[in-house]
Coordinates of C-alpha atoms in Angstrom, one line a residue:
Chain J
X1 CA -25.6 259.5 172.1
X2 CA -28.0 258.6 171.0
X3 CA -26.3 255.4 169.3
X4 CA -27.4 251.9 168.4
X5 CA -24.9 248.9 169.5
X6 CA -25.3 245.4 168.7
X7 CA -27.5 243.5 171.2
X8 CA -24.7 242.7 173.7
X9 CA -25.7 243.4 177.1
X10 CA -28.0 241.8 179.6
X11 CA -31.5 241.4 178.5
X12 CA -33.6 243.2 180.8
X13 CA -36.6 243.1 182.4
X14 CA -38.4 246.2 184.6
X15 CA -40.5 245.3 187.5
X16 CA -42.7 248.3 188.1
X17 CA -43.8 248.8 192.2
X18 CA -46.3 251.0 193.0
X19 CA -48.7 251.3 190.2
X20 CA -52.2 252.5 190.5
X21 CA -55.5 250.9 189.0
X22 CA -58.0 253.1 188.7
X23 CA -55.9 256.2 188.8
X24 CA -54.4 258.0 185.4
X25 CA -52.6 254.8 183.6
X26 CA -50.5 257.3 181.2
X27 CA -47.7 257.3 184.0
X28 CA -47.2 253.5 183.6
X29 CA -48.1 253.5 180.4
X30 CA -45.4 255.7 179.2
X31 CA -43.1 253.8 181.6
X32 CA -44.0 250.9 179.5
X33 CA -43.7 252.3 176.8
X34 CA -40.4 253.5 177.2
X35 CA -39.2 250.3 178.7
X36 CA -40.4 249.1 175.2
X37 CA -38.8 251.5 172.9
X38 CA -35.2 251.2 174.5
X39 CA -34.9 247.5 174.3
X40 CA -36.5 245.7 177.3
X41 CA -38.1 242.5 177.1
X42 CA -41.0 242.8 179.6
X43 CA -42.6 245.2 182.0
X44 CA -43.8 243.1 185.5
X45 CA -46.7 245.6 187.2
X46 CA -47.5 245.4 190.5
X47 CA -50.3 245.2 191.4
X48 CA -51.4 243.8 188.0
X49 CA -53.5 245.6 185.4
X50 CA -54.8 244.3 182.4
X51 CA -56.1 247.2 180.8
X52 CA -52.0 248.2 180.5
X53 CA -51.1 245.3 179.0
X54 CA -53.6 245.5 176.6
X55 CA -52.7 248.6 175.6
X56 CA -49.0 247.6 175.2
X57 CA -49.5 244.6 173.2
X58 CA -52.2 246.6 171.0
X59 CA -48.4 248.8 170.0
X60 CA -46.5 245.8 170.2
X61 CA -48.5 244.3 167.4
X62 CA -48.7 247.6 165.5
X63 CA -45.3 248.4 166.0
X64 CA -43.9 245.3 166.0
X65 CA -41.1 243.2 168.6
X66 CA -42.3 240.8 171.2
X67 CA -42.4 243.2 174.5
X68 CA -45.2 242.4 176.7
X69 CA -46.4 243.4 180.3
X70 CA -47.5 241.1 182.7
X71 CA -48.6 240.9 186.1
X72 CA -46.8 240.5 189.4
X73 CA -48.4 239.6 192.6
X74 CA -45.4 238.7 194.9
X75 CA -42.9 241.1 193.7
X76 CA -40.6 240.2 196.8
X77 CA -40.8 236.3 196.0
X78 CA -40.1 237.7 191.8
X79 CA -37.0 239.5 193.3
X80 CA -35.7 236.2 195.4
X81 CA -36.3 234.0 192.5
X82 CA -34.9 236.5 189.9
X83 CA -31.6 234.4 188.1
X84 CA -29.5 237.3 187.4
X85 CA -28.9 241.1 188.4
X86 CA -31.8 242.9 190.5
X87 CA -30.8 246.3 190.5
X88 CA -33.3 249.4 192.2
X89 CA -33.8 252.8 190.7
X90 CA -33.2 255.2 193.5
X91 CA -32.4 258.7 193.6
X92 CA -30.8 257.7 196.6
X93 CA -28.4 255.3 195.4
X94 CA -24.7 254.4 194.1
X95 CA -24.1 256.1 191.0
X96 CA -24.3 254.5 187.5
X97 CA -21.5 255.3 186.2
X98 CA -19.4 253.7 188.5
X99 CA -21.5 250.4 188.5
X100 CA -22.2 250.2 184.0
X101 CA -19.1 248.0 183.8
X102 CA -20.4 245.5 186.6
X103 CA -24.3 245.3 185.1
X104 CA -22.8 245.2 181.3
X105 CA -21.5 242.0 182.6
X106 CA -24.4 240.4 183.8
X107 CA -26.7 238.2 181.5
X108 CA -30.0 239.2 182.4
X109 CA -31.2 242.1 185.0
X110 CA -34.6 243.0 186.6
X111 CA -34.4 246.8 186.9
X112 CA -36.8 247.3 189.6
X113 CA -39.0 250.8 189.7
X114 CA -40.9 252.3 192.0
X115 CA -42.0 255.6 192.8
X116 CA -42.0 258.1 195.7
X117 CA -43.6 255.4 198.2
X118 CA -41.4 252.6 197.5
X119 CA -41.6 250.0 200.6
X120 CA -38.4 250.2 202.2
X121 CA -37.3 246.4 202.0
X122 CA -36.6 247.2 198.4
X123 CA -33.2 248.6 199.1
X124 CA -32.5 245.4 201.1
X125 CA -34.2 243.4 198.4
X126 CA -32.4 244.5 195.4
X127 CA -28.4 243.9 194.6
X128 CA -27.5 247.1 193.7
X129 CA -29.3 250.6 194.6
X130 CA -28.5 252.8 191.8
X131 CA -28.9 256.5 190.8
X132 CA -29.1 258.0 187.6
X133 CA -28.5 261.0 189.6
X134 CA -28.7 262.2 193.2
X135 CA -32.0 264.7 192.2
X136 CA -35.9 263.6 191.7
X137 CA -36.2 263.1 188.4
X138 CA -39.0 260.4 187.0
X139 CA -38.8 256.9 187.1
X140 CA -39.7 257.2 183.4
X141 CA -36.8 258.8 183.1
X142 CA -34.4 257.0 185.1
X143 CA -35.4 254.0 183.2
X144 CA -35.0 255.7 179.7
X145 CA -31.4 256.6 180.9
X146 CA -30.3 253.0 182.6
X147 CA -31.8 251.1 179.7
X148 CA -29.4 253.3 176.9
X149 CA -26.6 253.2 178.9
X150 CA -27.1 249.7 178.5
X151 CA -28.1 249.0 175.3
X152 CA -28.1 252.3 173.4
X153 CA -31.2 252.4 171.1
X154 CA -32.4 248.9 169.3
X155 CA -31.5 248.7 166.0
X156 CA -34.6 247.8 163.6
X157 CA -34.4 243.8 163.6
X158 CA -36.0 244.8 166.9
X159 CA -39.0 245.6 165.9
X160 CA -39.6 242.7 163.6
X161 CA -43.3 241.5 162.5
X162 CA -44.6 245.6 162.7
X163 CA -47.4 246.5 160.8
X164 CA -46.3 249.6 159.8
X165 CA -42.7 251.7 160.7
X166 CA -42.1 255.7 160.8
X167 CA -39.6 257.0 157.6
X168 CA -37.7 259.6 159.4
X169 CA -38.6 263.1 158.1
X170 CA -37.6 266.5 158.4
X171 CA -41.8 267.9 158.6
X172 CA -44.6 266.2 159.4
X173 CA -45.6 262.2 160.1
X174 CA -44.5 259.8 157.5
X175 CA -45.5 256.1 157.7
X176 CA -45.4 252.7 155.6
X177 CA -46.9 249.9 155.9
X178 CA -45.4 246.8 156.3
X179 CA -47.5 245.8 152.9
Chain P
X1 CA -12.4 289.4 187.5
X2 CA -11.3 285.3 186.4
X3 CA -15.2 284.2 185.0
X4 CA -16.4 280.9 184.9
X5 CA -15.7 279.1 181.6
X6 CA -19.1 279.7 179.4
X7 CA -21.0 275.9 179.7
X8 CA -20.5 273.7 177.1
X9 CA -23.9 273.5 175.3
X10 CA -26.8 275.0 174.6
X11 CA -28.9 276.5 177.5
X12 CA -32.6 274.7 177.4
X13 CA -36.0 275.7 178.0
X14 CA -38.7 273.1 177.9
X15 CA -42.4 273.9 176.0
X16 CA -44.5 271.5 177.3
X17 CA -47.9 271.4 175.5
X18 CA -51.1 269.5 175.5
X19 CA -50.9 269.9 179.6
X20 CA -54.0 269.2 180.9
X21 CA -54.6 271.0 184.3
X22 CA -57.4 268.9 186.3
X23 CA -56.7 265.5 185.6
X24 CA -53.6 263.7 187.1
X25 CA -50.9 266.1 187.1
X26 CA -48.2 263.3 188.2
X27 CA -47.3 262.6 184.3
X28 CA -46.4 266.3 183.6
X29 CA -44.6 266.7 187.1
X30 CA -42.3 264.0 186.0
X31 CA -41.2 266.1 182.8
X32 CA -40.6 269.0 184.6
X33 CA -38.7 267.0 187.1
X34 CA -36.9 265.3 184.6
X35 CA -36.3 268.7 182.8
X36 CA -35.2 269.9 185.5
X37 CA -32.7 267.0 187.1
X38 CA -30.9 267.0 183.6
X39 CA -30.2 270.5 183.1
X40 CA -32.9 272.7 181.7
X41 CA -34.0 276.2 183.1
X42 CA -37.1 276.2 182.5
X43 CA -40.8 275.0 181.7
X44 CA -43.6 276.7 179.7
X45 CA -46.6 275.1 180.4
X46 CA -49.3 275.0 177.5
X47 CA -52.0 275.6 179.1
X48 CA -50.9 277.0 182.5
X49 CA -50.8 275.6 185.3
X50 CA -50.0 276.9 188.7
X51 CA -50.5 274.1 191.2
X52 CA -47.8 272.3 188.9
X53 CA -45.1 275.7 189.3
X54 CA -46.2 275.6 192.8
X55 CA -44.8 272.3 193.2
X56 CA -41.9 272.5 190.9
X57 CA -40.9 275.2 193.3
X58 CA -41.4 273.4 196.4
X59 CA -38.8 270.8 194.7
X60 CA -36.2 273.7 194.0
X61 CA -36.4 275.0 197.2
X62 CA -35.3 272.0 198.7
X63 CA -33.0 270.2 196.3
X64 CA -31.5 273.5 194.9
X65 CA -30.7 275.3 191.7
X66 CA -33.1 277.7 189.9
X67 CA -35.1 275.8 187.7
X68 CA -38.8 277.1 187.3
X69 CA -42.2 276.4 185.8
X70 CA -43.8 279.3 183.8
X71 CA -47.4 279.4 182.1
X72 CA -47.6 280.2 178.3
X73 CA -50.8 281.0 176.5
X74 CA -49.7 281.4 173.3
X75 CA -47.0 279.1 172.3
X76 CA -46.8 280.0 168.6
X77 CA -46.0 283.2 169.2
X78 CA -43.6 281.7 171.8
X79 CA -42.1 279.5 169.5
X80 CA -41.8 282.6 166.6
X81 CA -40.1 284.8 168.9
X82 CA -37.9 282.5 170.4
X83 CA -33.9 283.9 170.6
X84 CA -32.4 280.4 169.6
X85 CA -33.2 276.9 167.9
X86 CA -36.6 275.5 168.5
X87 CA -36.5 271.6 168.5
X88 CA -39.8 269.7 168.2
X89 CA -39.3 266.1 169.7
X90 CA -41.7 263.2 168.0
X91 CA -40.9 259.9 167.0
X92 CA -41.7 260.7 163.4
X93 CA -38.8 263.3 162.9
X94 CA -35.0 263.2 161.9
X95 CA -32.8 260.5 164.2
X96 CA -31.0 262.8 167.0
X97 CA -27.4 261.6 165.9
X98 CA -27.3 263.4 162.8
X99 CA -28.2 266.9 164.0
X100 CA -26.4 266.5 167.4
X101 CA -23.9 268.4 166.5
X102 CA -26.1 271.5 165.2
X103 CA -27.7 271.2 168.2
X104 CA -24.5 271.2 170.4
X105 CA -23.6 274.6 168.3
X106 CA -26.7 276.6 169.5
X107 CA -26.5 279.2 172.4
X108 CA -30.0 278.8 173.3
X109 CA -32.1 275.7 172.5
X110 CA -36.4 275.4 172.8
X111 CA -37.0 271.6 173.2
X112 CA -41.0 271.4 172.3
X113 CA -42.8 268.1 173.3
X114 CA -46.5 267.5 173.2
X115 CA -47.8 264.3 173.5
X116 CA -50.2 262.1 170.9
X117 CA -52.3 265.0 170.2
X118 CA -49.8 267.6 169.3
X119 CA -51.4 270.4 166.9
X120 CA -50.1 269.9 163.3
X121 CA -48.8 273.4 162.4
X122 CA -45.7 272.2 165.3
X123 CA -43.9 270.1 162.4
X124 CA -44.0 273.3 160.4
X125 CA -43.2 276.0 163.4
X126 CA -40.5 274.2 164.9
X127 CA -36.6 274.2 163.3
X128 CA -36.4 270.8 163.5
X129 CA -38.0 267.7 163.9
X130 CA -35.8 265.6 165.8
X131 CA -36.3 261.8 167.0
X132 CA -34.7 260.1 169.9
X133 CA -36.1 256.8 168.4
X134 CA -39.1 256.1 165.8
X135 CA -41.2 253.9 168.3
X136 CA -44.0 255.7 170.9
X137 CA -41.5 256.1 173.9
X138 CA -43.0 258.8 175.9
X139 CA -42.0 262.7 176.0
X140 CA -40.6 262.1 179.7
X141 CA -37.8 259.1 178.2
X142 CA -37.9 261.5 175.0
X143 CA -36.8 264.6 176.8
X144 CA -34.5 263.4 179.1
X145 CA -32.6 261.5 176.5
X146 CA -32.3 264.8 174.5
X147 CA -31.0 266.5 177.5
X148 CA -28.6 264.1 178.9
X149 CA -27.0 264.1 175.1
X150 CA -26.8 267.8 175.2
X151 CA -24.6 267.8 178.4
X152 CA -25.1 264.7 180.1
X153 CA -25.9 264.9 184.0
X154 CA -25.4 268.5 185.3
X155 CA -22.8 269.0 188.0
X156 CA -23.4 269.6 191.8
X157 CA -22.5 273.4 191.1
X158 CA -25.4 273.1 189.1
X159 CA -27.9 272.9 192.4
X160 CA -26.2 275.6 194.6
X161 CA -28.8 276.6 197.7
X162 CA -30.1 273.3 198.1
X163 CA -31.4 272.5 201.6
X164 CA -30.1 269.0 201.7
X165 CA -28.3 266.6 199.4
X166 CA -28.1 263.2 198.8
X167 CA -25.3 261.3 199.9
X168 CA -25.0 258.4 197.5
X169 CA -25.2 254.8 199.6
X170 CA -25.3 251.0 198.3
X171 CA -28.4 250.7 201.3
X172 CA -31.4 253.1 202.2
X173 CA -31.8 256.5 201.9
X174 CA -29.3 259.1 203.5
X175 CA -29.8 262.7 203.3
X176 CA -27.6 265.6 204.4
X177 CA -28.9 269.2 205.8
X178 CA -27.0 271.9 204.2
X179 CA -26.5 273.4 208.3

C-alpha cells in the first residue's frame, strides 16, 4: 500500500447524497476529487450542481482521464435502476474486509455516500451497508479507502489526454507539459 | 510487570495548515476525524481553532480513545523541533511505496498537509515530500491513505472509554451503551 494493479475490478461509480449548493463546495469538491484520483469513472451529486462539475472537468482536462460529475435528481429511482452492485458507506455497517472478495467480483458498483443526515431508506436501498470502520471518519475518506481497496492507485494510462503531469520530486513542485 | 508489545509503527501527529477558522469548518473536521478514526494522536491546527477541538472532543468523549485537537501558531518552529520524521503530503512529492519502509522505521512520525495554498518554504522544512498519488486528490483521501498504510485500521483497544460502540449490521444503524 499504496500499490497500482491492473484495471481488474468493478468500474465504479459514487453517487454522492446530501450535498449542499450554496454552502462551502470544497467538501464535495474534494470528494470528487478523490473519487477522481483513485480510479472512479463518475461522481452523481444530489441535488445537482453545476458549478462542481465545472470545476471537475476544468482538472479533468488539465489533468487528463475522462472522470466527470453529473447530476442526480431521483437518487432512489438511480439506485433501482443501478445494473450492478449498490453498496452504502456507513460507519454503521458490515465491515470491508469481510465483503472485498464479494464486490471484487462484481462488474460495476455505485458506491453510494452520504453524510451525517443520510435518509434512512438508504440502508434498505443499497445491497450492502459497509464500514470502513465502526468510528466517524469522512466520507472523503471512506471513499479514498473503498476505492484502493478496490483498485489500488490507477496506473498513468489513466490519466491519458493531460495537459501537463507532476515528475515526482524530492523538494518542491515539478511539472511538464504534455508538449 | 508483562507490558504491552510496543505498536508496530510510528506514532502520528497531524499538522494541519491553511485552516481557516470562520468559514465552513466541515472540511477540516473531516481530517481530524479521519486522523483520528485511522490512528493518529493528534491535530495541530494552523491557525487555531477552538470551536473545531471543541468538537473533536465532543467526538472522543463519546466514541472513545484519546485523540485531541491542539492549536499551533508557529508551525515552523513546530516542524524544526519536532522529536521524529516530519512528512509533507502533496501530490508533487516522492510516490509513498518507496519510502514506506523509512517511514514504517520511525518512532514518531509529523504528517504535514496544507491544502492548494501551502507556503513554499514546507518542501524545504519538511523531511520528505511524499505522494499518495500525483493527481489533486484532497488532503482528507491523502491523509487517510498515509495512515491506513502506516498501520492499517486501529484496533478496538485502540478506543478504550468510549460511551457506545457500533455493532456492525448488514441494515440500519445499531449502537451499544457501554452500561
Amino acid at each position: 500500500m499504496p500499490r497500482r494493479s491492473p484495471p481488474s475490478g468493478p468500474s465504479i461509480e459514487v453517487l454522492r447524497l446530501g450535498h449542499r449548493p450554496g454552502r462551502d463546495p470544497r467538501l464535495t469538491t474534494h470528494l470528487a476529487l478523490a473519487a477522481r484520483a483513485l480510479g472512479a469513472e463518475r461522481l452523481w451529486l444530489h441535488p445537482p450542481d453545476p458549478a462542481i462539475a465545472d470545476r471537475l472537468e476544468a482538472v479533468a482536462r488539465r489533468w487528463g482521464g475522462r472522470f466527470s460529475v453529473e447530476g442526480c435528481v431521483d437518487w432512489r429511482g438511480m439506485i433501482r435502476r443501478f445494473d450492478g452492485v449498490v453498496v452504502h458507506l456507513t460507519m454503521y455497517g458490515r465491515p470491508l474486509p469481510a465483503l472485498l472478495p464479494k464486490l471484487r467480483r462484481a462488474r460495476r458498483l455505485l458506491a453510494v455516500v452520504g453524510g451525517a443526515k443520510v435518509p434512512a431508506d438508504v440502508y434498505r436501498l443499497a445491497h450492502l451497508n459497509v464500514a470502513v470502520g465502526p468510528q466517524p471518519h469522512s466520507e472523503v475518506a471512506g471513499l479514498a479507502l473503498l476505492l484502493y481497496a478496490l483498485h489500488g492507485l490507477p496506473g498513468p494510462e489513466r490519466w491519458a489526454g493531460a495537459q501537463q503531469r507532476i515528475v515526482p520530486s524530492a523538494r518542491g513542485k515539478r511539472v511538464r507539459r504534455a508538449r
